[in-house]
CSV table of C-alpha atoms and ligand atoms in Angstrom, one decimal:
chain,number,residue,atom,x,y,z
A,1,MET,CA,15.9,0.8,16.7
A,2,ASN,CA,18.6,3.6,16.5
A,3,ASN,CA,20.3,5.3,13.8
A,4,LYS,CA,23.3,2.5,14.2
A,5,ASN,CA,20.7,-0.1,12.5
A,6,ILE,CA,19.6,3.0,9.8
A,7,ARG,CA,23.0,3.3,9.2
A,8,GLU,CA,23.7,-0.4,8.6
A,9,ALA,CA,20.8,-0.7,6.7
A,10,ALA,CA,21.9,2.2,3.6
A,11,GLN,CA,25.1,0.2,3.8
A,12,ILE,CA,23.4,-2.8,2.4
A,13,ILE,CA,21.2,-0.1,0.1
A,14,LYS,CA,24.7,1.2,-1.2
A,15,ASN,CA,26.7,-2.9,-1.3
A,16,GLY,CA,23.0,-3.5,-3.4
A,17,GLY,CA,20.9,-5.5,-0.5
A,18,LEU,CA,17.2,-5.5,0.3
A,19,VAL,CA,15.3,-4.1,3.1
A,20,ALA,CA,12.7,-3.7,4.5
A,21,PHE,CA,11.9,-0.1,6.5
A,22,PRO,CA,8.3,1.6,7.8
A,23,THR,CA,6.0,4.0,5.6
A,24,GLU,CA,3.5,5.6,7.7
A,25,THR,CA,1.1,3.2,5.1
A,26,VAL,CA,2.4,-0.3,4.7
A,27,TYR,CA,6.6,-2.0,5.0
A,28,GLY,CA,8.2,-1.6,2.1
A,29,LEU,CA,10.9,-3.4,0.6
A,30,GLY,CA,13.9,-1.5,-0.6
A,31,ALA,CA,16.3,-1.6,-3.2
A,32,ASN,CA,18.6,1.6,-4.6
A,33,ALA,CA,16.5,2.6,-7.8
A,34,LEU,CA,19.4,3.3,-9.7
A,35,ASN,CA,20.7,-0.3,-9.3
A,36,PRO,CA,19.2,-2.5,-11.7
A,37,PHE,CA,20.5,-5.5,-10.6
A,38,ALA,CA,19.3,-4.5,-6.8
A,39,VAL,CA,16.3,-3.8,-8.1
A,40,ALA,CA,15.6,-7.1,-9.6
A,41,LYS,CA,16.0,-8.7,-6.1
A,42,ILE,CA,13.7,-7.4,-5.2
A,43,PHE,CA,11.2,-8.9,-8.1
A,44,GLU,CA,12.8,-12.0,-7.5
A,45,LEU,CA,12.2,-12.1,-3.4
A,46,LYS,CA,8.7,-10.8,-4.1
A,47,GLU,CA,8.0,-13.1,-7.0
A,48,ARG,CA,6.3,-10.4,-8.2
A,49,PRO,CA,5.6,-10.6,-12.0
A,50,SER,CA,7.9,-7.5,-14.1
A,51,PHE,CA,5.0,-6.2,-15.9
A,52,ASP,CA,3.9,-4.5,-12.4
A,53,PRO,CA,6.4,-1.5,-11.9
A,54,LEU,CA,7.4,-0.1,-8.1
A,55,ILE,CA,7.3,3.2,-6.5
A,56,VAL,CA,10.5,5.3,-5.6
A,57,HIS,CA,10.9,7.3,-2.9
A,58,ILE,CA,12.6,10.4,-2.1
A,59,ALA,CA,13.8,12.5,0.9
A,60,SER,CA,13.9,15.7,-1.0
A,61,PHE,CA,12.3,18.3,-3.4
A,62,ASP,CA,15.5,18.0,-5.9
A,63,ASP,CA,15.5,14.2,-5.9
A,64,LEU,CA,11.6,14.7,-8.0
A,65,LYS,CA,13.5,17.0,-10.4
A,66,ILE,CA,16.1,14.1,-10.7
A,67,LEU,CA,13.6,11.2,-11.3
A,68,SER,CA,11.6,12.7,-13.5
A,69,THR,CA,11.5,15.4,-16.8
A,70,GLY,CA,7.7,16.0,-16.4
A,71,VAL,CA,7.9,18.7,-13.2
A,72,THR,CA,5.4,21.8,-14.1
A,73,ASP,CA,4.0,24.2,-11.6
A,74,ASN,CA,0.7,21.3,-10.9
A,75,VAL,CA,2.4,18.8,-10.3
A,76,MET,CA,4.7,21.3,-7.7
A,77,ARG,CA,1.7,22.0,-6.3
A,78,LEU,CA,0.0,18.6,-5.3
A,79,ALA,CA,3.8,17.3,-4.0
A,80,LYS,CA,4.1,20.6,-2.0
A,81,TYR,CA,0.8,20.0,-0.6
A,82,PHE,CA,0.6,16.8,0.3
A,83,TRP,CA,4.4,15.1,0.9
A,84,PRO,CA,5.6,14.1,3.2
A,85,GLY,CA,2.8,11.4,2.6
A,86,PRO,CA,0.3,8.9,1.1
A,87,LEU,CA,0.2,10.0,-2.1
A,88,THR,CA,2.3,9.2,-5.2
A,89,ILE,CA,2.7,10.8,-8.1
A,90,VAL,CA,2.8,9.0,-11.2
A,91,LEU,CA,4.9,11.8,-13.6
A,92,PRO,CA,7.6,11.1,-17.1
A,93,LYS,CA,10.6,9.5,-16.1
A,94,SER,CA,13.8,10.9,-16.5
A,95,GLN,CA,17.0,8.8,-18.6
A,96,LEU,CA,18.3,8.2,-14.7
A,97,VAL,CA,15.9,6.0,-13.6
A,98,PRO,CA,16.3,1.9,-15.0
A,99,ASP,CA,13.5,0.5,-17.2
A,100,ILE,CA,13.5,-2.0,-14.6
A,101,VAL,CA,11.9,-0.1,-11.9
A,102,THR,CA,9.3,1.2,-14.2
A,103,SER,CA,8.5,-2.4,-15.9
A,104,GLY,CA,9.8,-0.3,-19.5
A,105,LEU,CA,6.8,2.0,-18.8
A,106,ASN,CA,8.0,6.1,-19.4
A,107,THR,CA,6.2,6.8,-16.5
A,108,VAL,CA,7.4,6.4,-12.4
A,109,GLY,CA,5.4,6.4,-9.7
A,110,ILE,CA,7.2,8.8,-6.8
A,111,ARG,CA,6.4,9.3,-3.1
A,112,MET,CA,7.8,11.1,-0.2
A,113,PRO,CA,7.0,8.9,2.6
A,114,ASN,CA,5.7,11.0,5.5
A,115,ASN,CA,7.5,8.4,8.5
A,116,ALA,CA,11.5,10.0,9.8
A,117,ILE,CA,13.0,6.2,9.4
A,118,ALA,CA,12.2,6.3,5.7
A,119,LEU,CA,13.2,9.5,5.5
A,120,GLU,CA,16.8,8.8,7.6
A,121,LEU,CA,16.9,5.3,5.7
A,122,ILE,CA,16.9,7.5,1.8
A,123,LYS,CA,19.3,10.7,3.0
A,124,GLU,CA,21.7,8.0,4.4
A,125,SER,CA,21.6,5.4,1.3
A,126,LYS,CA,22.5,9.2,-0.1
A,127,CYS,CA,20.2,7.5,-3.3
A,128,PRO,CA,16.8,7.2,-4.2
A,129,ILE,CA,15.0,4.0,-2.9
A,130,ALA,CA,12.8,1.9,-5.6
A,131,ALA,CA,10.0,-0.3,-3.1
A,132,PRO,CA,6.9,-2.9,-2.9
A,133,SER,CA,5.1,-3.1,0.0
A,134,ALA,CA,7.0,-5.9,1.1
A,135,ASN,CA,4.8,-9.1,1.0
A,136,LYS,CA,4.8,-11.8,-1.2
A,137,PHE,CA,3.1,-11.0,-4.2
A,138,GLY,CA,-0.7,-11.3,-4.1
A,139,GLN,CA,-1.0,-11.5,-0.9
A,140,LEU,CA,-1.6,-8.8,2.5
A,141,SER,CA,0.5,-6.3,2.6
A,142,PRO,CA,2.6,-6.0,5.8
A,143,VAL,CA,1.5,-3.7,8.8
A,144,ASN,CA,4.7,-4.4,11.1
A,145,ALA,CA,8.1,-6.0,11.2
A,146,GLN,CA,6.7,-9.5,11.7
A,147,HIS,CA,4.5,-9.5,9.2
A,148,VAL,CA,7.7,-8.9,6.7
A,149,LYS,CA,9.5,-11.8,8.5
A,150,LYS,CA,6.4,-14.0,8.6
A,151,GLN,CA,6.5,-13.7,4.2
A,152,LEU,CA,10.0,-12.2,3.3
A,153,PRO,CA,12.7,-14.6,6.1
A,154,ASN,CA,15.2,-14.0,3.7
A,155,VAL,CA,15.2,-10.0,3.4
A,156,ASP,CA,18.5,-8.7,4.3
A,157,TYR,CA,16.9,-6.7,6.7
A,158,VAL,CA,14.0,-5.4,8.3
A,159,LEU,CA,14.0,-2.2,10.1
A,160,ASP,CA,11.0,-2.5,12.6
A,161,GLY,CA,9.3,0.9,13.5
A,162,GLY,CA,6.2,-0.6,15.2
A,163,HIS,CA,2.9,-0.6,13.7
A,164,THR,CA,2.5,2.0,10.2
A,165,THR,CA,-0.4,4.8,11.2
A,166,VAL,CA,-2.5,4.7,7.9
A,167,GLY,CA,-2.3,1.0,7.4
A,168,ILE,CA,-3.1,1.0,3.2
A,169,GLU,CA,-1.5,2.4,0.6
A,170,SER,CA,-1.0,5.3,-0.8
A,171,THR,CA,-3.0,6.7,-2.7
A,172,ILE,CA,-1.6,7.2,-6.7
A,173,VAL,CA,-2.6,9.8,-9.6
A,174,SER,CA,-1.1,10.7,-12.8
A,175,ILE,CA,-0.8,14.1,-13.9
A,176,GLU,CA,-0.6,15.8,-17.3
A,177,GLY,CA,-1.1,19.3,-17.7
A,178,ASP,CA,-4.8,20.0,-16.2
A,179,ILE,CA,-5.2,16.4,-15.8
A,180,CYS,CA,-5.3,14.6,-12.8
A,181,GLN,CA,-6.1,11.1,-12.9
A,182,LEU,CA,-6.7,8.6,-9.5
A,183,LEU,CA,-5.1,5.4,-10.6
A,184,ARG,CA,-5.4,3.2,-6.6
A,185,PRO,CA,-7.6,5.3,-3.7
A,186,GLY,CA,-5.3,5.7,-0.9
A,187,PHE,CA,-5.7,7.4,2.6
A,188,ILE,CA,-6.0,10.7,0.3
A,189,THR,CA,-9.4,10.9,-1.6
A,190,LEU,CA,-10.0,12.1,-4.6
A,191,GLU,CA,-11.9,15.2,-2.7
A,192,ASP,CA,-8.9,16.0,-0.8
A,193,ILE,CA,-7.6,16.1,-4.5
A,194,GLU,CA,-9.5,18.6,-5.3
A,195,GLU,CA,-8.8,20.6,-3.2
A,196,ALA,CA,-5.2,20.9,-3.4
A,197,LEU,CA,-5.7,21.5,-7.1
A,198,PRO,CA,-8.9,23.6,-7.2
A,199,ASN,CA,-7.9,24.3,-11.4
A,200,THR,CA,-7.5,21.0,-12.3
A,201,PHE,CA,-9.9,18.4,-13.9
A,202,VAL,CA,-10.3,15.5,-11.1
A,203,PHE,CA,-10.8,12.2,-12.1
A,204,ASN,CA,-11.4,8.6,-10.7
A,205,HIS,CA,-9.5,6.5,-13.2
A,206,THR,CA,-10.2,3.4,-10.3
A,207,LYS,CA,-12.5,1.0,-13.1
A,208,PRO,CA,-10.4,1.0,-16.5
A,209,GLU,CA,-11.0,-0.9,-18.9
A,210,LYS,CA,-7.3,-1.1,-20.0
A,211,LEU,CA,-5.0,-1.9,-16.7
A,212,VAL,CA,-3.5,1.8,-16.1
A,213,SER,CA,-1.5,0.8,-12.9
A,214,PRO,CA,-1.0,-3.3,-12.5
A,215,GLY,CA,-2.1,-2.4,-8.3
A,216,LEU,CA,-5.7,-2.6,-10.1
A,217,LEU,CA,-5.7,-6.3,-10.7
A,218,LYS,CA,-8.6,-7.6,-9.7
A,219,SER,CA,-7.3,-10.1,-7.2
A,220,HIS,CA,-4.4,-8.9,-4.6
A,221,TYR,CA,-3.6,-8.1,-0.9
A,222,SER,CA,-5.5,-11.8,0.1
A,223,PRO,CA,-5.0,-13.8,3.3
A,224,GLN,CA,-3.7,-17.4,2.9
A,225,LYS,CA,-7.5,-18.8,3.7
A,226,PRO,CA,-10.5,-18.0,2.7
A,227,LEU,CA,-12.2,-14.1,3.2
A,228,TYR,CA,-16.2,-13.2,3.1
A,229,ILE,CA,-17.8,-10.1,2.9
A,230,LEU,CA,-20.6,-9.7,5.4
A,231,LYS,CA,-23.5,-8.1,3.9
A,232,ASP,CA,-25.7,-6.5,6.7
A,233,PRO,CA,-27.4,-8.1,7.9
A,234,PHE,CA,-24.9,-11.3,9.3
A,235,GLY,CA,-26.2,-14.4,7.5
A,236,ASN,CA,-25.1,-18.1,9.4
A,237,ILE,CA,-21.7,-17.6,10.2
A,238,PRO,CA,-19.9,-21.0,10.9
A,239,GLU,CA,-18.6,-21.8,13.9
A,240,THR,CA,-14.7,-22.5,12.8
A,241,SER,CA,-14.7,-18.8,11.2
A,242,GLY,CA,-13.6,-15.3,12.5
A,243,LEU,CA,-15.1,-12.3,12.2
A,244,ILE,CA,-13.7,-8.7,11.7
A,245,LEU,CA,-16.2,-6.0,12.4
A,246,HIS,CA,-16.0,-2.3,12.6
A,247,ARG,CA,-18.2,-1.4,15.5
A,248,ASN,CA,-18.7,-3.3,18.8
A,249,ASP,CA,-22.6,-3.7,19.4
A,250,HIS,CA,-21.8,-5.7,22.7
A,251,SER,CA,-23.2,-8.8,20.7
A,252,ILE,CA,-22.2,-12.2,21.3
A,253,TYR,CA,-21.2,-13.8,18.1
A,254,SER,CA,-20.0,-18.2,18.5
A,255,VAL,CA,-17.3,-18.3,16.3
A,256,SER,CA,-14.0,-18.9,16.9
A,257,LYS,CA,-12.6,-15.3,17.2
A,258,VAL,CA,-13.6,-12.1,16.5
A,259,ILE,CA,-11.4,-8.7,16.0
A,260,TYR,CA,-12.4,-5.2,15.8
A,261,THR,CA,-10.7,-2.5,13.8
A,262,SER,CA,-12.4,0.0,16.0
A,263,GLN,CA,-15.2,0.6,18.2
A,264,ASN,CA,-18.0,3.3,16.6
A,265,CYS,CA,-16.6,2.9,12.8
A,266,ASN,CA,-14.3,5.1,12.5
A,267,LYS,CA,-12.5,4.6,9.1
A,268,ILE,CA,-9.1,5.8,9.6
A,269,GLU,CA,-9.2,3.3,12.4
A,270,ILE,CA,-10.4,0.9,10.4
A,271,SER,CA,-8.1,1.2,7.5
A,272,SER,CA,-5.0,1.5,10.6
A,273,ASN,CA,-6.1,-1.8,11.4
A,274,LEU,CA,-7.3,-2.9,8.5
A,275,PHE,CA,-3.6,-5.5,7.7
A,276,ALA,CA,-3.0,-6.2,11.0
A,277,ALA,CA,-6.6,-7.9,11.4
A,278,LEU,CA,-6.4,-10.1,8.5
A,279,HIS,CA,-2.6,-10.7,9.5
A,280,ALA,CA,-4.0,-12.5,12.9
A,281,MET,CA,-6.7,-14.3,11.4
A,282,GLU,CA,-4.7,-15.6,8.6
A,283,GLU,CA,-2.1,-16.8,11.7
A,284,ASP,CA,-4.8,-18.2,14.0
A,285,LYS,CA,-5.1,-21.7,13.1
A,286,ASN,CA,-8.4,-22.2,15.3
A,287,VAL,CA,-9.8,-19.8,11.9
A,288,LYS,CA,-10.6,-21.8,9.1
A,289,SER,CA,-12.2,-18.6,7.3
A,290,ILE,CA,-11.9,-14.9,7.6
A,291,TYR,CA,-16.0,-13.5,7.2
A,292,ILE,CA,-15.4,-9.4,7.6
A,293,GLU,CA,-18.2,-6.3,8.0
A,294,ALA,CA,-17.8,-3.8,4.6
A,295,VAL,CA,-18.0,-0.3,5.3
A,296,GLU,CA,-19.6,2.2,3.9
A,297,GLU,CA,-18.0,3.6,0.4
A,298,VAL,CA,-18.0,7.2,0.8
A,299,GLY,CA,-14.7,8.9,1.3
A,300,LEU,CA,-11.3,6.5,3.2
A,301,GLY,CA,-14.9,3.7,2.9
A,302,ILE,CA,-13.7,3.6,-1.0
A,303,ALA,CA,-10.5,2.8,-0.6
A,304,ILE,CA,-10.8,0.3,2.5
A,305,MET,CA,-13.5,-1.7,0.2
A,306,ASP,CA,-11.3,-1.9,-2.5
A,307,ARG,CA,-9.0,-3.4,-0.3
A,308,VAL,CA,-11.4,-5.9,1.0
A,309,ASN,CA,-12.5,-6.8,-2.3
A,310,LYS,CA,-10.0,-7.5,-3.7
A,311,ALA,CA,-8.8,-9.4,-0.7
A,312,ALA,CA,-12.1,-11.5,-1.3
A,313,TYR,CA,-12.0,-11.2,-4.4
A,314,GLN,CA,-11.2,-14.9,-5.5
A,315,TYR,CA,-14.0,-15.9,-3.0
A,316,ILE,CA,-16.7,-13.9,-4.2
A,317,LYS,CA,-19.5,-15.9,-5.5
A,318,PRO,CA,-20.5,-14.4,-9.1
A,319,THR,CA,-24.8,-14.1,-8.5
A,320,ASN,CA,-27.5,-12.5,-11.0
B,1,TXA,O1,2.5,2.8,0.0
B,1,TXA,C1,2.4,3.0,-1.2
B,1,TXA,O2,2.3,3.2,-1.5
B,1,TXA,C2,3.2,1.6,-0.3
B,1,TXA,C3,4.4,2.1,0.3
B,1,TXA,C4,5.8,0.7,0.1
B,1,TXA,O3,5.0,3.4,-0.8
B,1,TXA,N1,3.8,0.6,-1.6
B,1,TXA,C5,3.5,0.5,-2.2
B,1,TXA,O4,3.5,-0.3,-3.4
B,1,TXA,O5,2.1,-0.2,-2.0
B,1,TXA,P1,3.2,-1.3,-4.2
B,1,TXA,O6,4.3,-2.3,-5.4
B,1,TXA,O7,2.5,-2.9,-3.4
B,1,TXA,O8,1.8,-0.8,-5.0
B,1,TXA,C6,2.5,-0.1,-6.3
B,1,TXA,C7,1.8,0.5,-7.4
B,1,TXA,C8,1.6,-0.9,-8.1
B,1,TXA,O9,0.4,-1.3,-8.4
B,1,TXA,C9,2.2,-0.6,-9.5
B,1,TXA,O10,1.5,-1.0,-10.8
B,1,TXA,C10,1.7,1.2,-9.4
B,1,TXA,O11,1.9,1.3,-8.0
B,1,TXA,N2,2.6,1.9,-10.2
B,1,TXA,C11,4.0,1.8,-9.9
B,1,TXA,N3,4.8,2.6,-11.3
B,1,TXA,C12,3.4,3.0,-12.1
B,1,TXA,C13,3.2,3.8,-13.0
B,1,TXA,N4,4.3,4.5,-13.4
B,1,TXA,N5,2.3,3.9,-13.6
B,1,TXA,C14,1.4,3.2,-13.5
B,1,TXA,N6,1.4,2.4,-12.2
B,1,TXA,C15,2.3,2.4,-11.4
B,2,MG,MG1,1.5,-4.1,-2.9
């Protein structure tokens, strides 16, 4: 990875092509956000339904004002507090943003990623970059370049920035006046946002009656084999399964494969390693089904269990 790679990638963006690139959260599949034909290719390659809007990635605060007509003092405060970083802010869109980016909504999700390659790519491309996670719709999010190539072998260019650090997608909020709604939990927690906006009412809207953010679909982020969530104590686990644990208690398990996301249930490590562990289990031919330990749903545990629950959703047996 060097500046020449970034210049080549930027040229592809300028020509209306697609570039997969690292961010601090997961890899994105990027196109010039102001070119509706280029953006259409994202939906095609990802097989993503057109009702699911994209996040626009920027590298300067000036771009925020160009893309949105609703940049209030409160919005600026939130952006300056967390950017560059894993926070997406949903705001009223300006006329410059093509409808295909926002799936016809009059709002646009904007974020400034905290990754040097991503920021350089945006600057070098001289345009904001629309990018969903670089995976097929509904499948596991990619946290390294190999994960991208596995699902999207036909992407025009992949910028390889190694393993991402945060490992789960950005927190999404919308903000209107003095009300800030959490639309998708992520690395930045509700408590972090309350700290940044002490005079704003911040509330959790991640269990909406109505679909506010299509990323809130119940099933999402799924591996290509059955995934089950383990409740304590571990019950009967088949020998052909893969086991994902978040602490190493030195027990011996008679299963095909064991992966530890952390040695001591450190939630930052768990979120960073979660998707890589699921990808490794998906790729291992000896693993027929995957079992994953649950995490306590507080702080960052809320975002971790959001991804785990959605990944396992189709395999959760109804209980009464
Ligand atoms: O960390 C991330 O956010 C990664 C990296 C690449 O930046 N991107 C990402 O994109 O996770 P994607 O497309 O996989 O998820 C974006 C979510 C979607 O569920 C979409 O519905 C929601 O953001 N979203 C985008 N624009 C929105 C809007 N105007 N209103 C509500 N939700 C929106
Ligand atoms: Mg995604």
